[in-house]
Structures are given as C-alpha cells and as structure tokens.
XYZ file of C-alpha atoms in Angstrom:
425
model
C -79.584 110.495 -79.558
C -77.082 107.812 -78.595
C -74.768 108.537 -75.669
C -71.804 106.792 -77.254
C -68.877 107.874 -79.458
C -69.702 107.963 -83.143
C -66.244 106.536 -83.930
C -66.733 103.446 -81.760
C -70.339 102.884 -82.757
C -69.485 102.864 -86.477
C -66.187 100.946 -86.386
C -65.820 97.196 -86.920
C -65.220 95.125 -83.829
C -61.700 94.176 -82.840
C -61.529 90.396 -83.044
C -57.798 89.691 -82.744
C -57.509 90.088 -78.970
C -55.706 87.411 -76.996
C -57.829 85.015 -74.959
C -54.794 83.298 -73.440
C -54.028 83.622 -69.750
C -51.616 86.375 -68.805
C -48.510 84.605 -67.550
C -44.870 83.918 -68.342
C -42.351 86.402 -69.680
C -42.346 88.995 -72.466
C -39.782 91.451 -73.709
C -42.180 94.415 -73.342
C -45.432 94.991 -71.475
C -47.445 98.006 -72.606
C -50.048 99.402 -70.222
C -52.827 100.982 -72.272
C -54.485 99.974 -75.534
C -54.965 103.407 -77.078
C -53.060 104.852 -80.015
C -49.764 105.203 -78.107
C -49.766 101.635 -76.831
C -50.929 100.069 -80.088
C -48.472 102.057 -82.194
C -45.607 101.071 -79.881
C -46.760 97.444 -79.908
C -46.740 97.377 -83.701
C -43.257 98.871 -83.940
C -41.804 96.642 -81.214
C -43.379 93.472 -82.598
C -41.987 94.276 -86.026
C -38.536 94.622 -84.464
C -38.803 91.067 -83.161
C -39.757 91.754 -79.532
C -42.398 89.725 -77.718
C -45.076 92.220 -76.665
C -48.123 92.148 -74.395
C -50.612 95.048 -74.469
C -52.608 95.266 -71.234
C -55.821 97.262 -71.615
C -58.236 97.727 -68.705
C -61.263 97.942 -71.012
C -61.507 97.710 -74.787
C -58.863 98.868 -77.227
C -59.258 102.572 -78.137
C -62.163 102.720 -75.705
C -61.028 105.942 -74.062
C -59.397 109.102 -75.513
C -58.278 107.468 -78.772
C -61.875 106.621 -79.647
C -63.544 109.662 -78.051
C -61.958 112.644 -79.774
C -63.083 115.032 -82.487
C -61.561 113.159 -85.416
C -58.840 115.714 -86.162
C -55.256 114.841 -87.090
C -53.750 118.320 -86.972
C -50.219 119.613 -87.070
C -49.239 122.613 -84.966
C -48.827 123.175 -81.240
C -51.297 124.176 -78.563
C -49.084 127.253 -78.055
C -48.245 130.444 -79.840
C -44.847 129.666 -81.347
C -43.409 133.013 -80.270
C -44.426 132.488 -76.655
C -42.984 128.989 -76.634
C -39.757 130.251 -78.194
C -39.515 132.870 -75.441
C -39.611 130.167 -72.765
C -37.694 127.318 -74.434
C -35.662 129.101 -77.113
C -36.544 129.269 -80.799
C -34.525 126.189 -81.758
C -36.328 123.916 -79.267
C -39.726 125.455 -80.033
C -39.253 124.910 -83.758
C -38.103 121.335 -83.148
C -41.245 120.606 -81.128
C -43.435 122.134 -83.806
C -41.795 119.971 -86.451
C -42.356 116.904 -84.294
C -46.088 117.499 -84.698
C -45.592 117.783 -88.463
C -43.745 114.463 -88.413
C -46.558 112.974 -86.351
C -49.146 113.596 -89.085
C -46.713 112.017 -91.548
C -46.408 108.986 -89.232
C -50.184 108.489 -89.191
C -50.385 108.798 -92.966
C -47.541 106.309 -93.453
C -49.126 103.740 -91.110
C -52.499 104.074 -92.828
C -50.842 103.400 -96.200
C -48.454 100.650 -95.109
C -50.982 98.714 -93.017
C -53.812 99.371 -95.520
C -56.175 100.807 -92.891
C -59.524 101.935 -94.301
C -60.188 105.036 -92.215
C -60.861 107.916 -94.653
C -57.543 109.640 -93.918
C -57.310 112.833 -95.964
C -55.156 115.966 -95.808
C -57.833 118.636 -95.704
C -55.864 121.287 -93.838
C -56.944 122.990 -90.626
C -58.345 126.478 -90.184
C -57.847 128.340 -86.923
C -60.773 130.720 -86.585
C -60.627 134.125 -84.895
C -63.555 134.236 -82.474
C -63.180 138.026 -81.985
C -61.847 140.802 -84.245
C -58.890 141.394 -81.922
C -58.023 137.689 -82.137
C -57.368 138.038 -85.863
C -54.788 140.724 -85.192
C -52.950 138.263 -82.951
C -53.200 135.553 -85.601
C -51.739 137.895 -88.216
C -48.856 138.719 -85.898
C -48.064 135.054 -85.272
C -48.396 134.208 -88.973
C -45.180 136.033 -89.899
C -43.096 133.926 -87.497
C -44.835 130.722 -88.554
C -44.284 131.407 -92.246
C -40.615 132.225 -91.659
C -39.835 129.158 -89.550
C -42.239 126.214 -89.766
C -45.286 126.925 -91.960
C -44.105 128.404 -95.291
C -47.436 127.506 -96.916
C -49.600 128.988 -94.168
C -52.572 130.894 -95.589
C -53.914 134.031 -93.903
C -57.656 134.373 -94.501
C -58.867 137.966 -93.909
C -62.338 138.602 -92.471
C -63.849 139.581 -95.810
C -62.915 136.201 -97.310
C -64.195 134.007 -94.490
C -67.269 132.819 -96.368
C -64.957 130.879 -98.684
C -63.979 128.778 -95.667
C -66.895 128.767 -93.205
C -70.558 129.477 -93.807
C -70.963 131.481 -90.619
C -70.798 135.115 -89.551
C -69.359 134.128 -86.178
C -65.673 134.463 -87.106
C -63.322 137.301 -88.019
C -60.556 135.787 -90.117
C -58.319 132.791 -89.728
C -55.165 130.860 -90.554
C -55.084 127.746 -92.734
C -52.502 125.060 -91.943
C -52.421 122.932 -95.112
C -50.681 119.861 -93.656
C -53.437 118.905 -91.207
C -55.772 115.978 -91.809
C -58.736 114.060 -90.465
C -59.874 110.431 -90.385
C -62.299 107.953 -88.814
C -60.775 107.321 -85.399
C -62.547 104.051 -84.690
C -61.625 102.390 -87.962
C -58.042 103.627 -87.677
C -57.716 102.325 -84.110
C -59.112 98.893 -84.895
C -56.858 98.708 -87.956
C -53.838 99.655 -85.850
C -54.703 97.013 -83.237
C -55.169 94.346 -85.887
C -51.836 95.272 -87.465
C -50.077 94.914 -84.104
C -51.730 91.531 -83.481
C -50.945 90.396 -87.027
C -47.272 91.075 -86.346
C -47.250 89.057 -83.134
C -48.291 91.399 -80.307
C -50.650 89.837 -77.752
C -53.413 92.338 -77.017
C -55.277 91.624 -73.785
C -58.540 93.515 -73.244
C -60.252 93.716 -69.842
C -56.854 93.292 -68.205
C -56.462 96.122 -65.707
C -52.969 96.507 -64.268
C -53.155 96.458 -60.481
C -49.516 96.098 -59.482
C -46.041 96.863 -60.778
C -42.960 95.498 -58.999
C -39.450 96.324 -60.150
C -37.245 93.247 -60.364
C -33.980 94.682 -61.668
C -33.034 97.443 -64.090
C -36.013 97.854 -66.428
C -37.520 94.420 -65.690
C -40.805 94.332 -63.783
C -43.436 91.953 -62.541
C -46.785 93.199 -63.845
C -49.941 92.133 -61.996
C -53.261 92.347 -63.866
C -56.850 91.339 -63.248
C -56.265 88.395 -65.596
C -52.884 87.161 -64.376
C -49.268 88.107 -63.794
C -46.293 88.272 -66.148
C -42.701 89.404 -66.131
C -41.533 92.003 -68.644
C -38.034 93.074 -69.592
C -39.377 96.590 -70.194
C -42.630 98.400 -69.396
C -44.232 101.305 -71.263
C -47.021 103.286 -69.604
C -49.421 104.641 -72.217
C -52.318 105.337 -69.881
C -53.358 108.869 -70.844
C -55.728 110.396 -68.293
C -56.674 107.029 -66.784
C -57.140 107.105 -63.031
C -56.755 103.327 -62.695
C -53.671 101.422 -61.614
C -50.662 102.054 -59.350
C -49.423 105.150 -61.148
C -49.788 107.964 -58.620
C -46.624 109.750 -59.782
C -48.101 110.245 -63.234
C -51.565 111.156 -61.968
C -50.127 114.046 -59.924
C -48.827 115.510 -63.200
C -51.845 114.892 -65.435
C -55.113 116.796 -65.061
C -58.055 114.909 -66.608
C -60.288 117.466 -68.338
C -63.586 116.537 -69.942
C -64.150 117.298 -73.595
C -67.532 116.733 -75.194
C -68.759 116.146 -78.738
C -71.978 115.799 -80.722
C -72.530 114.347 -84.187
C -75.460 115.370 -86.335
C -77.446 113.245 -88.703
C -76.025 113.270 -92.272
C -76.597 116.671 -93.865
C -77.594 117.145 -97.465
C -74.635 117.764 -99.804
C -75.883 121.300 -100.368
C -76.144 122.117 -96.669
C -72.741 120.579 -95.918
C -71.150 122.614 -98.706
C -72.798 125.768 -97.413
C -71.431 125.513 -93.849
C -67.972 124.026 -94.570
C -67.129 124.390 -98.282
C -63.450 123.442 -97.874
C -64.172 120.518 -95.479
C -61.169 121.377 -93.306
C -60.840 120.669 -89.629
C -61.695 123.825 -87.700
C -60.697 125.149 -84.278
C -61.498 128.460 -82.616
C -59.279 130.872 -80.689
C -61.189 131.022 -77.391
C -59.847 129.252 -74.332
C -63.202 127.505 -74.035
C -63.607 127.189 -77.767
C -64.938 124.676 -80.229
C -63.620 122.316 -82.866
C -65.564 120.798 -85.730
C -65.397 118.978 -89.076
C -67.521 117.060 -91.548
C -67.466 113.291 -92.022
C -67.519 111.703 -95.502
C -71.287 111.151 -95.131
C -71.719 114.834 -94.163
C -72.298 114.592 -90.439
C -71.068 117.637 -88.549
C -68.848 116.550 -85.652
C -68.918 119.484 -83.212
C -67.045 119.517 -79.916
C -65.561 121.609 -77.146
C -65.040 121.943 -73.413
C -68.696 122.744 -72.901
C -68.370 122.210 -69.145
C -65.336 121.823 -66.905
C -66.514 118.464 -65.660
C -65.663 114.807 -66.108
C -67.495 112.560 -68.535
C -70.501 110.446 -67.522
C -73.816 109.785 -69.285
C -75.565 112.596 -67.383
C -72.617 114.971 -67.825
C -72.367 114.148 -71.526
C -76.067 114.868 -72.085
C -75.826 118.248 -70.317
C -72.747 119.130 -72.345
C -74.430 118.005 -75.549
C -77.229 120.520 -75.008
C -74.662 123.296 -74.542
C -72.797 122.234 -77.677
C -75.974 122.110 -79.752
C -76.849 125.651 -78.661
C -73.371 126.860 -79.641
C -73.573 125.013 -82.951
C -76.831 126.820 -83.741
C -75.272 130.188 -82.883
C -72.727 129.556 -85.616
C -74.966 127.662 -88.038
C -78.607 128.624 -87.366
C -79.706 126.829 -90.527
C -79.120 123.534 -88.660
C -82.000 124.187 -86.249
C -84.010 121.318 -87.722
C -81.054 118.915 -87.724
C -81.165 115.844 -85.509
C -78.288 115.041 -83.139
C -77.498 111.337 -83.510
C -74.551 110.907 -81.128
C -73.290 112.654 -78.006
C -70.272 111.633 -75.966
C -67.475 112.777 -73.729
C -63.960 111.774 -72.866
C -60.945 112.810 -70.839
C -58.085 114.908 -72.159
C -54.741 114.219 -70.437
C -53.655 117.793 -69.796
C -50.278 118.927 -68.519
C -49.877 122.364 -66.953
C -47.842 123.678 -69.897
C -49.844 121.669 -72.501
C -46.722 119.875 -73.747
C -46.613 116.061 -73.824
C -44.159 114.160 -71.670
C -42.213 111.027 -72.531
C -39.185 109.309 -71.083
C -38.098 106.863 -68.379
C -38.457 107.057 -64.598
C -37.360 104.354 -62.143
C -36.898 101.903 -64.983
C -40.396 102.453 -66.451
C -40.996 104.218 -69.767
C -43.949 106.554 -70.347
C -45.564 108.695 -73.044
C -48.694 110.762 -72.330
C -49.968 114.278 -71.616
C -50.983 115.127 -75.185
C -53.267 117.924 -73.965
C -55.895 117.794 -76.698
C -53.452 117.253 -79.572
C -53.155 113.520 -79.139
C -54.321 111.805 -82.303
C -51.191 112.322 -84.334
C -48.723 112.682 -81.476
C -49.877 109.562 -79.631
C -49.348 107.473 -82.745
C -45.993 109.120 -83.383
C -44.818 108.733 -79.793
C -45.682 105.044 -79.802
C -43.245 104.632 -82.666
C -40.718 106.966 -81.049
C -40.781 105.198 -77.676
C -40.292 101.854 -79.399
C -37.067 103.331 -80.766
C -36.104 104.775 -77.387
C -36.646 101.403 -75.729
C -34.481 99.891 -78.436
C -31.626 102.204 -77.474
C -32.151 105.364 -79.560
C -32.688 108.105 -76.979
C -32.663 110.760 -79.721
C -36.059 109.538 -80.939
C -37.853 111.283 -78.036
C -38.634 114.915 -78.983
C -39.767 115.710 -75.417
C -36.646 114.481 -73.631
C -35.373 116.728 -70.854
C -38.561 118.700 -70.182
C -39.106 119.315 -66.487
C -42.350 117.856 -65.131
C -43.303 119.038 -61.637
C -46.447 117.815 -59.913
C -49.601 119.939 -60.055
C -49.872 121.690 -56.654
C -52.766 120.328 -54.618
C -53.585 117.595 -57.135
C -53.724 114.204 -55.402
C -56.905 112.622 -56.752
C -60.034 113.764 -58.582
C -59.504 117.268 -60.034
C -61.552 119.233 -57.484
C -60.311 122.515 -58.946
C -61.836 122.168 -62.437
C -64.840 124.469 -61.785
C -62.446 127.229 -60.690
C -60.292 126.685 -63.782
C -63.416 126.895 -65.931
C -64.497 130.137 -64.280
C -61.047 131.634 -64.867
C -61.005 130.759 -68.565
C -64.574 131.989 -69.089
C -63.524 135.303 -67.577
C -60.484 135.439 -69.874
C -62.659 134.722 -72.921
C -65.072 137.489 -71.889
C -62.291 139.967 -71.213
C -59.989 139.300 -74.163
C-alpha cells in the first residue's frame, strides 16, 4: 500500500513550471497552485494580464490532488434550511452556482483538450438510516420544484439497481454530477495556463505581503520578491504564509481516502452498476466511486485529525473496515493507495470570495471544492477585471471561529459531537 494520492501517483509530471528568478513586476500574483489559482491564472493570462502563480510546493499537491475524484453539483446544505436563513432566492442562486461550476469544468476540459476521463455519471446521495430517506423525500419536492427538475428518487426496494449493498435505505440521484481524474485534470489546467503565458513557480512559498497602494503589493517568496498590481489568495486550508486573518476563519479538517486494486468488471458492476459518484447522509459519512480501470476510491472523515503518514495509515484501516461493512465481497481485495488531505471548512460550509484590504481571495469550499474551485478561479478573474457581479458569494458575512488561532485543537471534540449526532439521529 502506497501512502500517496492515487491521482498524483498516476498523473503525468508538470514540466512547464518557470525556472526564472522571481523578480520584477506583474499584473497579478496568485498565491496557491491548486485548482482555484490555476483556473484564475488561465483566465487572466488569456485576458492579456501578466500572471505569476506562487506555489509553496508542487502544483495541485494539496487539496486539488488529494480529494475523492468527484465533481458534483449541489450544496453541502439542505436547500430548505439554507433558504430559511438566506432567503429562497439567494439559496437557489447559490445552488445554481454549483451547477454552473460543473459546466465550467466540462467546458475547460473540452476547450483545453485535457485528457482526464471527465464524464457526467450523476451522483447518488444514500440514506444511511431508514429515517434519513424520509428526510431525503421531503427535500426532494423542493429540489424538483426549484433547482433539480430531473432529480430521481430511488426508494429502498430499488436500491440494488444503484448500489450492490444492503447498507442503505433509499437515495436521491442528481443527474448533472460528474467525476474525473484529478491529477490529469490539474496538470492539464496548469499546462494550459503556462501555454497562455502564466509563469508558474513551484517551491515558492510566500513569506511576506506588503501593500504599496490600492491593490498593488510587494510579494516576498522563498525564491525572490516581485511587485503585483493585484493579488489573489487561493491558499485553501494552508497554514503557511502571512495570512492569519484567513486562517482564523478556515478550519482545516482531515479527510482520508483509499484506492483498491483494479476490480474485475463483474465485481465492479455488482457493487456500483451505474458507476455514479456516491455520498452518504451521515455527518461522518463516506463517499466513493469507481475509476475507469475499476478501482474503488473510498473516502471519508475516518478520524477528526490532520493528515500525516501515520495518521493516513490509521485512517486507511478504518476506511477499509467500513468499506467491507458495505461491500463484504471485497474482503480479498488489495488496497493499493491510501492518503489524506485537508478540507478548508467554514463554519457554515459556504465558500467565501471577495476583497479585503486590497487583496482578493477565494477559498473555504468545505468539501465541495473540485468544481467550485475551478469555477471561482474563473469568476475571480472576472471580478479582478472589474465585474463584481461574477462573485456568487459576495456579501456573505465571515466572522472568525471563536478560539481558533492556530492548529485546530478542538477537532476531537467536534468529532465526538458528530459521532453522537450520527448515533442519535
């Protein structure tokens, strides 16, 4: 078993990074070489701006290359609950932003000719308890009326058509969701940005940010210093750099994933006949999908801990045990890859994007980042070009997390709370 992300281990290397010294002036400096930063770099470079991407490690080396491989539409929230807090019009608009985000990914894959196995399989949300299906049925009526006219309700007696497991009690199918190979997509996105003129600097950690005037800043990195007319922070859950204001509002939560050896076509068809992406309704639930070569990618918040080799291995054992509860016929299946990563969670699980003190930002995707990070890179390029309407998250309040000043010491208590909620409800 390799303690590395399947997506990164099986993607081609990125070879278009800049080896030049970091100096001089650029129109835009982007801090972070994940999907948000690369998508913004591509859009800005195409608009004629000079762009420098400053990545502390390797491109897509963190959340963008460490996720479950889903590209799903839909919110992390029940639409009715969100409508009660924000109003139905705003809630519907946010939901549709996630729809647009999947469209953005699909369009970039086609236009930039990125070989990443993008396919619209649909997503199924699986009821982990009988009472959960009743809640799904209740929410389905609102979804079908407002944002998901083609939503499919799958009753418990028809579940075997979707999932070869007795561990679920009905579900909802969202037909517009997709999946793809995250590593190949990310490298393709980076190469497209470089091809259009963006300078992508790996191993260039940002260590200082000094405002010069308006939106112009001096940006200090481990490889040199430059001046930028605008700066976009696309740092996700990173705890590096002089960005304390953001870190007080982002809680880094570990999410862990295993990938099996390739299954036989017959076994793959037996456990996931529709090959959709799948998520479960528990707070500490699971998400899974098949790859084109029939590996089962199975993930979840197995432990409320941060990622490290030892932590990943412990979490992998928990995930394998859960996988076998659902699919006992995989008991003889080898686990080839196990990895973890950090999810950039906000308290309300809504992303945040905008401008503060002359610096732009987009982050806080809260486990729904694949499509929205790509989309928000494009959107923030438009915002920085003068179109404020392009930001679907404009105007959302973003208070600091009480007591959160550094490492998230409170994660074990959060985990205990959600385990209790899953047991009780």
